[in-house]
Short mmCIF file of C-alpha atoms and ligand atoms in Angstrom, two decimals:
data_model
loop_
_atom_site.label_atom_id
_atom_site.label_comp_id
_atom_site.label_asym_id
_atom_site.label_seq_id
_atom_site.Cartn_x
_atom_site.Cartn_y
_atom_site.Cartn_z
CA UNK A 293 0.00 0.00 0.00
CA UNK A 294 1.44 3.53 -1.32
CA UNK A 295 2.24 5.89 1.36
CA UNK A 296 1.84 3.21 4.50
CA UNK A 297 5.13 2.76 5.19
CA UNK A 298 4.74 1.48 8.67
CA UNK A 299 1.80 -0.94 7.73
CA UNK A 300 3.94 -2.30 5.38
CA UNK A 301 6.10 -3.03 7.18
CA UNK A 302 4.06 -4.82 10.44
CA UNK A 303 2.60 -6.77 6.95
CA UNK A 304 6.47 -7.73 6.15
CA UNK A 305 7.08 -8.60 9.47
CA UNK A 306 4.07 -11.22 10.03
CA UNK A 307 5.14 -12.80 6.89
CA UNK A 308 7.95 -13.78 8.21
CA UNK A 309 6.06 -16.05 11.17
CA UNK A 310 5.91 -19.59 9.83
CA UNK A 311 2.54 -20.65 8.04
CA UNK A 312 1.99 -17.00 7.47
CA UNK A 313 1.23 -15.50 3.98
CA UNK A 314 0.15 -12.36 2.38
CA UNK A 315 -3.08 -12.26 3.16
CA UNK A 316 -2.83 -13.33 6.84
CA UNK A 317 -0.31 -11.11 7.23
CA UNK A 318 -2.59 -8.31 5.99
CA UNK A 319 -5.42 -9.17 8.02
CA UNK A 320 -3.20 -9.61 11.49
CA UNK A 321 -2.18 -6.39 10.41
CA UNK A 322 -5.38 -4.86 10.09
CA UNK A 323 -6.52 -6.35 13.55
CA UNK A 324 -3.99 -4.40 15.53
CA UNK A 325 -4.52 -1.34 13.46
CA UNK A 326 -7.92 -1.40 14.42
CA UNK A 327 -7.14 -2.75 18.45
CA UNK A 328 -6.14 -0.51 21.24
CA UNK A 329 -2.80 0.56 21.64
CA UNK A 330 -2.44 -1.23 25.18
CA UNK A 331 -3.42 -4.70 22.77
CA UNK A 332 -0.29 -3.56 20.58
CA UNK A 333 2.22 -2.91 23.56
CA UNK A 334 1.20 -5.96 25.55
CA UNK A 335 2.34 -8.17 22.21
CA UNK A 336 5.44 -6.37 21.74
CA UNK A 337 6.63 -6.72 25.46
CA UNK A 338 5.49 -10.33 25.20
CA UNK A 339 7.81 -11.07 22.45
CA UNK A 340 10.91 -8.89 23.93
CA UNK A 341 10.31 -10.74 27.14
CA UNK A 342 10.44 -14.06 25.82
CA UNK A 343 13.41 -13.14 24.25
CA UNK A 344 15.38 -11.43 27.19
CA UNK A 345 14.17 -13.84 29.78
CA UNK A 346 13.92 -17.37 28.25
CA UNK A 347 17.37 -19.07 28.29
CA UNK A 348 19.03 -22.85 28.23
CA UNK A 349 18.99 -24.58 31.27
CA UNK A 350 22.36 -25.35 32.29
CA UNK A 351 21.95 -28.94 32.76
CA UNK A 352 19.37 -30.35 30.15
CA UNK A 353 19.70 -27.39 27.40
CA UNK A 354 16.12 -27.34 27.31
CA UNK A 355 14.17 -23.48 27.59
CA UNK A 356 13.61 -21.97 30.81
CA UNK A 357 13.63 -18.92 32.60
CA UNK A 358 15.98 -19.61 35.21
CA UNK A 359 19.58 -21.23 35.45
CA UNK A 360 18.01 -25.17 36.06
CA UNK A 361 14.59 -26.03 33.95
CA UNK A 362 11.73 -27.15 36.19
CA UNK A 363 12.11 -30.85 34.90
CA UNK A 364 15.50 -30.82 36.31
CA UNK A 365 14.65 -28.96 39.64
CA UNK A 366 11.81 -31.32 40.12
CA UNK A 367 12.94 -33.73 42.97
CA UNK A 368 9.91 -36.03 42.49
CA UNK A 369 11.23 -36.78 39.11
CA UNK A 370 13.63 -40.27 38.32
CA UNK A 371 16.87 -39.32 38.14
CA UNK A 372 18.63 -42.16 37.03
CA UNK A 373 17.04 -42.40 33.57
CA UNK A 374 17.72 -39.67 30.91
CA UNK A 375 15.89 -38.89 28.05
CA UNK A 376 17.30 -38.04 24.98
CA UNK A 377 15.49 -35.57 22.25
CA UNK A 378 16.74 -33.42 19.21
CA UNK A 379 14.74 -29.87 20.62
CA UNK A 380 13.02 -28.80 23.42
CA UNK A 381 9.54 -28.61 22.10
CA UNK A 382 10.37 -32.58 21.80
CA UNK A 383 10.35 -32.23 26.10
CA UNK A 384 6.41 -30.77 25.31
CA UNK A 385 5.29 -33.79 23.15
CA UNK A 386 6.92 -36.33 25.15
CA UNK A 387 5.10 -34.67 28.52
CA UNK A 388 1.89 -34.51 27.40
CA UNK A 389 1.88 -38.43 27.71
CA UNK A 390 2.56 -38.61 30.90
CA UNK A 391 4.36 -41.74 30.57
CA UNK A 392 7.94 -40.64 31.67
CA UNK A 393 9.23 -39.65 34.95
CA UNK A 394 12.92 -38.94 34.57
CA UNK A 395 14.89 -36.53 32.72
CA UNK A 396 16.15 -35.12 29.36
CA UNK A 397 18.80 -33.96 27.51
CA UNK A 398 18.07 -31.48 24.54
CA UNK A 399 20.51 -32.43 21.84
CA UNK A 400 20.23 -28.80 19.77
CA UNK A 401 19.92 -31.10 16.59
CA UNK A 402 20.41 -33.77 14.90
CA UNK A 403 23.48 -35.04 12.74
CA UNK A 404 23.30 -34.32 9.01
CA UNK A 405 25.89 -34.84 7.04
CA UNK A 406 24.46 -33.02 4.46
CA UNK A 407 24.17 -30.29 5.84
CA UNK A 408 27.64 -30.52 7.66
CA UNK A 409 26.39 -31.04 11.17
CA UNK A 410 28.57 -33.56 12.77
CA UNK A 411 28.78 -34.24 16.83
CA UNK A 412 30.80 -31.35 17.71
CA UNK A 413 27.89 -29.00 17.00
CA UNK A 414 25.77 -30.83 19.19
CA UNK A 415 25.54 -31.11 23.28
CA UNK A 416 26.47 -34.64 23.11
CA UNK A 417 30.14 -34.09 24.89
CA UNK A 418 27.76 -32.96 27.52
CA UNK A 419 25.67 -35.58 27.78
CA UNK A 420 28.77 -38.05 28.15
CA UNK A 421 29.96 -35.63 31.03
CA UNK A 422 26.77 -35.99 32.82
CA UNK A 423 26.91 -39.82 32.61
CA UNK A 424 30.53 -39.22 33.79
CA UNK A 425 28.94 -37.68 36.83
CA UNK A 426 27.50 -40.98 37.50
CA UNK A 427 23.90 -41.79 38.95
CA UNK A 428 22.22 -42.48 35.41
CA UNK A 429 21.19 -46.01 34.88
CA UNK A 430 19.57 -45.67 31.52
CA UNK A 431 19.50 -43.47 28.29
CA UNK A 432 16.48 -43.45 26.14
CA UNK A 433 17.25 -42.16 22.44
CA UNK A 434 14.06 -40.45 21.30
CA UNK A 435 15.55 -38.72 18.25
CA UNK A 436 13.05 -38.89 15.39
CA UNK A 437 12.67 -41.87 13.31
CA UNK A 438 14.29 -40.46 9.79
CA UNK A 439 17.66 -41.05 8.35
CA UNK A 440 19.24 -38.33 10.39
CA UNK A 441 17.45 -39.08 13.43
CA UNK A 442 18.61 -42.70 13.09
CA UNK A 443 21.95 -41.53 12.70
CA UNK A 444 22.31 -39.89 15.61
CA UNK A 445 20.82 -42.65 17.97
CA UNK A 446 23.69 -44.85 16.29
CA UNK A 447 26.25 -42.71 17.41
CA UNK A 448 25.40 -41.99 20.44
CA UNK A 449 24.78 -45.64 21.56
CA UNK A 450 28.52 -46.00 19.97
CA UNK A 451 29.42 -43.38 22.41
CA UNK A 452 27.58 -43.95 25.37
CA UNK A 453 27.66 -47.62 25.83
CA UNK A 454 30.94 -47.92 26.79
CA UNK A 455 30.15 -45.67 29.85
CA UNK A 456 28.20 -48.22 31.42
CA UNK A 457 24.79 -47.27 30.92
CA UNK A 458 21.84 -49.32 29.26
CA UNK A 459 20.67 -47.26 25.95
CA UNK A 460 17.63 -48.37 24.85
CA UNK A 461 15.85 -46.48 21.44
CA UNK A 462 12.16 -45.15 21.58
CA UNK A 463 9.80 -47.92 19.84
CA UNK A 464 9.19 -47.25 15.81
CA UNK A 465 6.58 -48.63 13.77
CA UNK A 466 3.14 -48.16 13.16
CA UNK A 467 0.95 -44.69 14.37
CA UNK A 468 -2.01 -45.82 16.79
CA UNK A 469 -4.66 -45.15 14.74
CA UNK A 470 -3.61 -45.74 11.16
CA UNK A 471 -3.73 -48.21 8.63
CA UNK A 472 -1.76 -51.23 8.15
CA UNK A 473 -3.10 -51.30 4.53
CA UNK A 474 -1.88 -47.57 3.83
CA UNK A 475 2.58 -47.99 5.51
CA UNK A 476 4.86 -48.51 3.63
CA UNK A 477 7.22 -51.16 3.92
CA UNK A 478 9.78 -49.86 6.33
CA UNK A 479 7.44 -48.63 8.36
CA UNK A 480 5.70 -51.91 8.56
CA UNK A 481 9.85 -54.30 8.45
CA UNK A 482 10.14 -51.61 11.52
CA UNK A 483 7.06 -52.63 13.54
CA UNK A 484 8.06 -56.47 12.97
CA UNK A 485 11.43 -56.35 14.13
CA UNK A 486 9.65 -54.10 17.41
CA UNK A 487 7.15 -56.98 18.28
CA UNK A 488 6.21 -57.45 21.46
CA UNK A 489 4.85 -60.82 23.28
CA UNK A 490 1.33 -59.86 24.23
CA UNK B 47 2.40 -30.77 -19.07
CA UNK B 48 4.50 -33.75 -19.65
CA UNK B 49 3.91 -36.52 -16.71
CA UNK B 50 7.29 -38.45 -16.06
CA UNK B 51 7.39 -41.60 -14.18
CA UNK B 52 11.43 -43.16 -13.14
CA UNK B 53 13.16 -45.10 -10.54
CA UNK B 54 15.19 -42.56 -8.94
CA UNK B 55 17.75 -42.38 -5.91
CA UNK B 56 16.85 -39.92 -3.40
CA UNK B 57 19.52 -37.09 -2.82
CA UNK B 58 18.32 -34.80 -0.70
CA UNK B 59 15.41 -33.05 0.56
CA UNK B 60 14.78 -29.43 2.19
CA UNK B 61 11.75 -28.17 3.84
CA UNK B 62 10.33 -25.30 1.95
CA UNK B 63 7.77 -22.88 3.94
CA UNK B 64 5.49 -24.16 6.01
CA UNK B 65 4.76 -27.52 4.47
CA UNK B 66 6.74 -28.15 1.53
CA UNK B 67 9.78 -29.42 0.67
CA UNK B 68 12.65 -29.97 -2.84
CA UNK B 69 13.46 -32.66 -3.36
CA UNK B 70 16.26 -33.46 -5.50
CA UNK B 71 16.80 -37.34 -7.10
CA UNK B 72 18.74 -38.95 -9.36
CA UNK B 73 17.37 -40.75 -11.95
CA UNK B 74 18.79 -43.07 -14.88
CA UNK B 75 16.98 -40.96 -17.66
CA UNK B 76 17.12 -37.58 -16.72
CA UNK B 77 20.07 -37.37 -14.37
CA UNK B 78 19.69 -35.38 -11.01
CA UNK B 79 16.15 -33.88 -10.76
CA UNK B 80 14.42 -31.14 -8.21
CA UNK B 81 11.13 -31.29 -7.61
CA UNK B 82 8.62 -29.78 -5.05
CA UNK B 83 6.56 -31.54 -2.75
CA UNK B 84 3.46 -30.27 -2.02
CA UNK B 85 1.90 -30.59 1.82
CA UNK B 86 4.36 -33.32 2.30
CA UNK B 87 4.98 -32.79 6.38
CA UNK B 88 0.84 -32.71 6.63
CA UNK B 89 0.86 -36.02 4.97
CA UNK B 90 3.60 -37.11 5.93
CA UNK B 91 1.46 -40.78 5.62
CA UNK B 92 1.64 -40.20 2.00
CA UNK B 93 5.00 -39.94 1.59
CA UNK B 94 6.56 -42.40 4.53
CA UNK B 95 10.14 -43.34 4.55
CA UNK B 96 10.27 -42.97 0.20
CA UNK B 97 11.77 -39.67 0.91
CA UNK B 98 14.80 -40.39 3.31
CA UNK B 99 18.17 -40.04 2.08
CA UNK B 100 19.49 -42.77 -0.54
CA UNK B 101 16.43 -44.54 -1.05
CA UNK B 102 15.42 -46.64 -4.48
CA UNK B 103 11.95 -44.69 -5.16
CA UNK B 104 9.33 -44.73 -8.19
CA UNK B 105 8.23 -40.81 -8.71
CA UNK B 106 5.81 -39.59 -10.52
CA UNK B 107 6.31 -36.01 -11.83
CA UNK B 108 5.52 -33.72 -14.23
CA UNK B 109 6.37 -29.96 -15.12
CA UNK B 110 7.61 -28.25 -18.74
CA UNK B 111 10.39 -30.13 -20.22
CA UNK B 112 13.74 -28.82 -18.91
CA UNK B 113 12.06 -27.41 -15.93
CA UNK B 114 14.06 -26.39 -12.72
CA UNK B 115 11.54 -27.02 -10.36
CA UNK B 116 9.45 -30.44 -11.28
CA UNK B 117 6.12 -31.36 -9.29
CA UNK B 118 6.40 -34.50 -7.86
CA UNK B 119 3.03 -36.44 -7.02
CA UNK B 120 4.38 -39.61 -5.27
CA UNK B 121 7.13 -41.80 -4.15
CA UNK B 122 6.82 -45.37 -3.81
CA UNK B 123 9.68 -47.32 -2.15
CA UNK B 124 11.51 -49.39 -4.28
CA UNK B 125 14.40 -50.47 -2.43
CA UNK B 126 15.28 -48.59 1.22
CA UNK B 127 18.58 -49.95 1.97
CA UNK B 128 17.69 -50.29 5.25
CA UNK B 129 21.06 -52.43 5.65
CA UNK B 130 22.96 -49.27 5.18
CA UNK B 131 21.06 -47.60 7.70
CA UNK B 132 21.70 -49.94 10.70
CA UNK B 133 25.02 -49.20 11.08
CA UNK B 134 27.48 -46.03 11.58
CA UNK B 135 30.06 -46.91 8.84
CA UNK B 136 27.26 -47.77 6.22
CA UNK B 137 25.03 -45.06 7.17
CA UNK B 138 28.08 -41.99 6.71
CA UNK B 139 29.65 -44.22 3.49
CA UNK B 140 25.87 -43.96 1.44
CA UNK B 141 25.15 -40.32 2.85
CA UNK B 142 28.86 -39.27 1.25
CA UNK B 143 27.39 -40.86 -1.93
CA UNK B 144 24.49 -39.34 -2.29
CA UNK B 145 26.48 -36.09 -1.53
CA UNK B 146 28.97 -36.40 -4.16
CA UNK B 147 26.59 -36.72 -6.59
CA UNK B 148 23.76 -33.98 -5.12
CA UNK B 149 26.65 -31.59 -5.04
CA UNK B 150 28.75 -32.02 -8.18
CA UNK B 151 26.28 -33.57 -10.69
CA UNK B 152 24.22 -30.69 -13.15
CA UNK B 153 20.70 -30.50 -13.30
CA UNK B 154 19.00 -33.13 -16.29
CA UNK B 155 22.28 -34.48 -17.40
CA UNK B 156 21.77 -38.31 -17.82
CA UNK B 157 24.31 -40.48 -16.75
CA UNK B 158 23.09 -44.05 -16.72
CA UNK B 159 26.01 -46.15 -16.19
CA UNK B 160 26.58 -43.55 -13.26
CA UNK B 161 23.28 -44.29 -11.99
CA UNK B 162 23.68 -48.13 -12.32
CA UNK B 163 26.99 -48.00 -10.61
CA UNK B 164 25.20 -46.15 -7.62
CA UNK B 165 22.91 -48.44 -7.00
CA UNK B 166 25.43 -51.42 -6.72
CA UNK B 167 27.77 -49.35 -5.03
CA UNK B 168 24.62 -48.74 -1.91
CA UNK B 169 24.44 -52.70 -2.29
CA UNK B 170 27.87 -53.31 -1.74
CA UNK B 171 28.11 -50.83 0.79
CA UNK B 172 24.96 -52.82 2.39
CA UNK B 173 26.72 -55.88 2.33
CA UNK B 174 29.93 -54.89 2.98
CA UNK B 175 31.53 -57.10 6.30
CA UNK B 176 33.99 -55.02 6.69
CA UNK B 177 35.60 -51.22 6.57
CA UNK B 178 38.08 -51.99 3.73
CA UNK B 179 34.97 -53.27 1.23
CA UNK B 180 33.32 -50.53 2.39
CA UNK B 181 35.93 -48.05 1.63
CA UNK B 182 37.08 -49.63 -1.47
CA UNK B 183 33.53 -49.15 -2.71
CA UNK B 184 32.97 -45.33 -2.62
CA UNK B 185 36.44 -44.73 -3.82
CA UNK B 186 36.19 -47.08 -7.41
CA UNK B 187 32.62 -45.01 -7.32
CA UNK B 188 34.21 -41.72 -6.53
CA UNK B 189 36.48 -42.57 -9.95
CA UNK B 190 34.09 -43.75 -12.42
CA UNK B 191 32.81 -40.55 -11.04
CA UNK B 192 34.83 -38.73 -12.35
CA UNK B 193 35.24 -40.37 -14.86
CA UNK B 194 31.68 -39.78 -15.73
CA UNK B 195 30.75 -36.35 -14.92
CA UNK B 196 33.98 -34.75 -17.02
CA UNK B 197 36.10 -34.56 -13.88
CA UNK B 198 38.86 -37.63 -15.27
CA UNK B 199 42.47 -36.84 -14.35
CA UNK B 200 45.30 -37.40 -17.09
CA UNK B 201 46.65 -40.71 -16.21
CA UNK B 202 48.55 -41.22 -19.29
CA UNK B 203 51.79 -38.49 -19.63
CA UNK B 204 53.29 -36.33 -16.92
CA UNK B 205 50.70 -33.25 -16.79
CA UNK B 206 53.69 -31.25 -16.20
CA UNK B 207 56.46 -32.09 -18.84
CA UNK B 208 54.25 -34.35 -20.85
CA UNK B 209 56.24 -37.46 -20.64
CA UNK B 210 54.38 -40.45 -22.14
CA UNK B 211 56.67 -42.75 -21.27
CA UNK B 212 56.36 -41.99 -17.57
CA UNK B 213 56.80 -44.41 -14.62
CA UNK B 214 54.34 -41.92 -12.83
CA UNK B 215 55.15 -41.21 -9.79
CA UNK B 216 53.35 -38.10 -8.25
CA UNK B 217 49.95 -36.89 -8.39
CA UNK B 218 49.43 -32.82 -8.84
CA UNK B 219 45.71 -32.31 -7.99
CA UNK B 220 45.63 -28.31 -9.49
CA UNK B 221 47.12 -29.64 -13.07
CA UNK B 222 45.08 -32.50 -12.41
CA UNK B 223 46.98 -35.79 -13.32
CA UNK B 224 49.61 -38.00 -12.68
CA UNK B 225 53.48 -36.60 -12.87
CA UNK B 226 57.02 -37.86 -13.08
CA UNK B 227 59.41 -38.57 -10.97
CA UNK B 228 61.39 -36.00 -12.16
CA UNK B 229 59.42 -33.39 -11.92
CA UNK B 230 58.02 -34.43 -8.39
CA UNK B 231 60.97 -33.53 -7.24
CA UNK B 232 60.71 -29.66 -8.94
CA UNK B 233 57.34 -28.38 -7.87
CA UNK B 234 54.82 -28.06 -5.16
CA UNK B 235 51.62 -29.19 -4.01
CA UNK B 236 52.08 -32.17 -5.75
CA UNK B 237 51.10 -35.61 -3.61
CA UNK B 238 53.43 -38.56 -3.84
CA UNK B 239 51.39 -41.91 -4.37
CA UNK B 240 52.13 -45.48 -4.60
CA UNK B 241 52.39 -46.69 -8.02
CA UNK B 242 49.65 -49.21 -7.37
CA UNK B 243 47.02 -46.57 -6.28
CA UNK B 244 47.52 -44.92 -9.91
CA UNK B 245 47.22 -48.34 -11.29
CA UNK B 246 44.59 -48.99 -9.26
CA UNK B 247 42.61 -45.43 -10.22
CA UNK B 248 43.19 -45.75 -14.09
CA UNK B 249 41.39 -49.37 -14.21
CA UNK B 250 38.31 -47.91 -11.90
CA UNK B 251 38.07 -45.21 -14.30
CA UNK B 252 38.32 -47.02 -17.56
CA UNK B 253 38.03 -50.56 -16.56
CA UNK B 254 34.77 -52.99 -17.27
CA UNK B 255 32.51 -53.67 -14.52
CA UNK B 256 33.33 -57.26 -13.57
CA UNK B 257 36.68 -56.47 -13.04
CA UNK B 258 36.49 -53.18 -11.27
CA UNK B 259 33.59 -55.37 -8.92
CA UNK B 260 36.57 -57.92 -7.80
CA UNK B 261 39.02 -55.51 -6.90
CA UNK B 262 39.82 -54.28 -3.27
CA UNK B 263 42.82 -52.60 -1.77
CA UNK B 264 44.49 -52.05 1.83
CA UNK B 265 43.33 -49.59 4.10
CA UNK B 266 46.13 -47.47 3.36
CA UNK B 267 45.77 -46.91 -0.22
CA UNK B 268 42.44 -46.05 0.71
CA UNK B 269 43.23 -43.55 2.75
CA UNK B 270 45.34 -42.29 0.13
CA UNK B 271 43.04 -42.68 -2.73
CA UNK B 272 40.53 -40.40 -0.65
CA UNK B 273 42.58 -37.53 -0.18
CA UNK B 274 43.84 -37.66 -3.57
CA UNK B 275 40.42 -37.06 -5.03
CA UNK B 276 38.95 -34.88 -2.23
CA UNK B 277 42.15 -32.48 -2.85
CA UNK B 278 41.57 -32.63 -6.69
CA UNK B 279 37.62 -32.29 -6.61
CA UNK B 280 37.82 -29.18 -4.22
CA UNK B 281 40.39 -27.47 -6.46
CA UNK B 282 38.53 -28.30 -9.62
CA UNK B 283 35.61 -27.49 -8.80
CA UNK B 284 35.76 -25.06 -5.88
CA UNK B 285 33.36 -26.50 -3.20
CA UNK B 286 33.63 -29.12 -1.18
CA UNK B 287 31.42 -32.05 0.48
CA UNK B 288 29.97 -31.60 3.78
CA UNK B 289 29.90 -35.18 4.66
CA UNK B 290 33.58 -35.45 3.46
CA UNK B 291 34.78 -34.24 7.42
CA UNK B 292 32.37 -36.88 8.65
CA UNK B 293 34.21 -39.77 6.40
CA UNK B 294 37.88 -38.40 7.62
CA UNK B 295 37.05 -38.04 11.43
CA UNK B 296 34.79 -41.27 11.70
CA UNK B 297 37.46 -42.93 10.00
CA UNK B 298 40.33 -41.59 11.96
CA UNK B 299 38.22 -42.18 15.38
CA UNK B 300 38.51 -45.77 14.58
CA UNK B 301 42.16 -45.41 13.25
ZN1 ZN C 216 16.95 -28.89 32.64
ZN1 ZN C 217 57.36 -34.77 -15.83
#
């Protein structure tokens, strides 16, 4: 729009937000043109807040807002069993299940040597330090199930073995819910060699 | 629009906004392809495992002929390798492969022996029982490689006095070929090699298939052979392979 420089530019910005085009972008525009300025402040302090405050917790490299996550802080939690994920909104979908008590390690990635990621970019020295520091029984690799993700979880069992700990991988196979008739055929070789005497 | 349907080796693939991704593939008739793939982390059902990293896929595309950008509708799983993907050493050996030729390989430019060659090479590299078969592998592929794709060093006269009647002795990776012994001992940055890897990269390069299949060399002339042609491809063609510093320090972690 001619002569709207600075609604060009909020447009500009919200295109930038994933799974936002043009048109959203206009209309989110629109909305806080139209909304009080208090509206407009309170999102703009929300986002420089999250971005001053919210840092790596100094154990588990996951986000929080203080030096030690609340996962890690959390006495009631197992801590003899460590689990293992490529980002920290991998911590929010493993949660929501409820089925794990211990605690995780946030690897900041995954190897790809395509793109020239190898295990010096990722925290894995520090995951072998805090196995060093002894008390951890077991590590569960939860990387995700693709090439890269499988690569990983073979080098860190390489690595982390030898330490003394039992490293067990996350379970891959089928989705709950989906159709035998409709995976394809590693999916399905996957789910075999996963059985489980029921 | 023209609807294409090939076998075609999976190089690598990219997300692209929110729910997209590029593909790009090799295939036997039109060389190394990119295409888009529409909604394919929505449906990521769709899709499944054809998509990962050096696996055999059927595609169905289409786009204008010589396009950049292709449309691909679906991959079907031919052959995943999944050998290959069980284990470190097989896993970083087929990544480097598909990197070599993702990275130095031009858009549509057939090379069907190439293409052949890759597909036995992920085999071998499958069945491979140990490092050395491994190795031995992605370097006689790495030559017919070159070999291929316009990248063949002179084997056959000293690339810096032009001695045919050379017992070579040197390679020089910036004049790109074999030199003398004479002359090795006059300039720089040239890399002395065993007679036997020259030998050795002359009959990968030129040599029929059932031969080239039955040969296999020590782990030091593999070590050799790899920096040879990592030093010449870099200087030839000015960029290098990401998963080449994965090869070197996996390797050398194992010594
Ligand atoms: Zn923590
Ligand atoms: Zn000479």
């Amino acid at each position: 729009m001619k002569g709207l420089e600075s609604v060009n530019n909020l447009v500009k910005e919200f295109k930038r937000l994933p799974g936002i085009g043009q048109k959203t972008a206009e209309r989110l525009a629109f909305f806080v043109l139209k909304s009080d300025k208090s509206m407009a402040l309170a999102l703009a302090e929300a986002m420089i807040s999250v971005k001053e405050s919210v840092r790596l917790c100094s154990v588990c490299n996951s986000i929080t807002e203080d030096d030690h996550c609340e996962i890690c802080r959390d006495s009631g939690r197992d801590r003899d069993i460590i689990c293992v994920v490529e980002e920290s909104k991998d911590i929010y979908a493993i949660e929501r299940s409820r089925e794990f008590k211990g605690l995780y390690h946030v690897l900041m990635g995954v190897l790809a040597p395509l793109d020239g990621i190898g295990p010096s970019n990722l925290k894995i020295k520090e995951l072998e330090l805090r196995i060093s520091g002894g008390g951890i029984k077991e590590v569960i690799i939860a990387t995700n199930p693709d090439t890269e993700g499988e690569a990983t979880s073979i080098y860190l069992s390489k690595v982390l073995k030898p330490l003394g700990v039992k490293v067990s991988r996350i379970a891959r196979g089928l989705p709950v819910g989906s159709d035998l008739e409709y995976a394809d055929e590693v999916t399905i070789m996957r789910s075999l060699q996963g059985r489980k005497e029921i | 629009m023209p609807l294409y349907e090939t076998k075609a080796i999976v190089l690598k693939v990219i997300d692209y906004g929110e729910s997209d991704c590029i593909a790009s593939f090799f295939t036997k008739e039109y060389g190394k392809i990119q295409g888009i793939v529409k909604r394919v982390r929505n449906k990521k059902a769709k899709f499944g495992a054809s998509l990962e990293p050096f696996t055999l896929s059927n595609i169905i595309f289409f786009g204008r002929e010589n396009a950049n950008l292709y449309n691909v509708n679906s991959a079907d799983i031919v052959d995943p390798f999944s050998v290959n993907r069980d284990d470190y050493d097989k896993l970083i050996h087929s990544f480097y492969l598909v990197d070599l030729l993702n990275t130095y390989l031009s858009d549509r430019d057939p090379h069907p022996s190439l293409f052949d060659l890759g597909l036995e090479t992920l085999k071998s590299i499958g069945e491979a029982t140990g490092r050395g078969k491994t190795e031995t592998a992605i370097n006689i592929f790495q030559l017919k490689f070159l070999s291929e794709s316009g990248y063949a060093p002179k084997m056959g006269m000293c690339v810096i006095c032009g001695d045919c009647n050379l017992t070579p002795y040197g390679f020089h990776p910036g004049r790109g070929g074999v030199i003398c012994r004479g002359c090795m001992s006059r300039v720089t940055y040239a890399i002395k090699v065993s007679p036997g890897i020259l030998k050795f990269m002359e009959r990968a390069m030129h040599g029929e298939p059932h031969i080239i299949k039955r040969m296999i060399i020590s782990k030091e002339m593999n070590g050799e052979l790899r920096y040879v042609i990592e030093k010449y491809l870099r200087l030839h063609t000015g960029r290098e392979l990401k998963s080449s510093k994965f090869i070197n320090s996996h390797l050398s972690s194992i010594g």
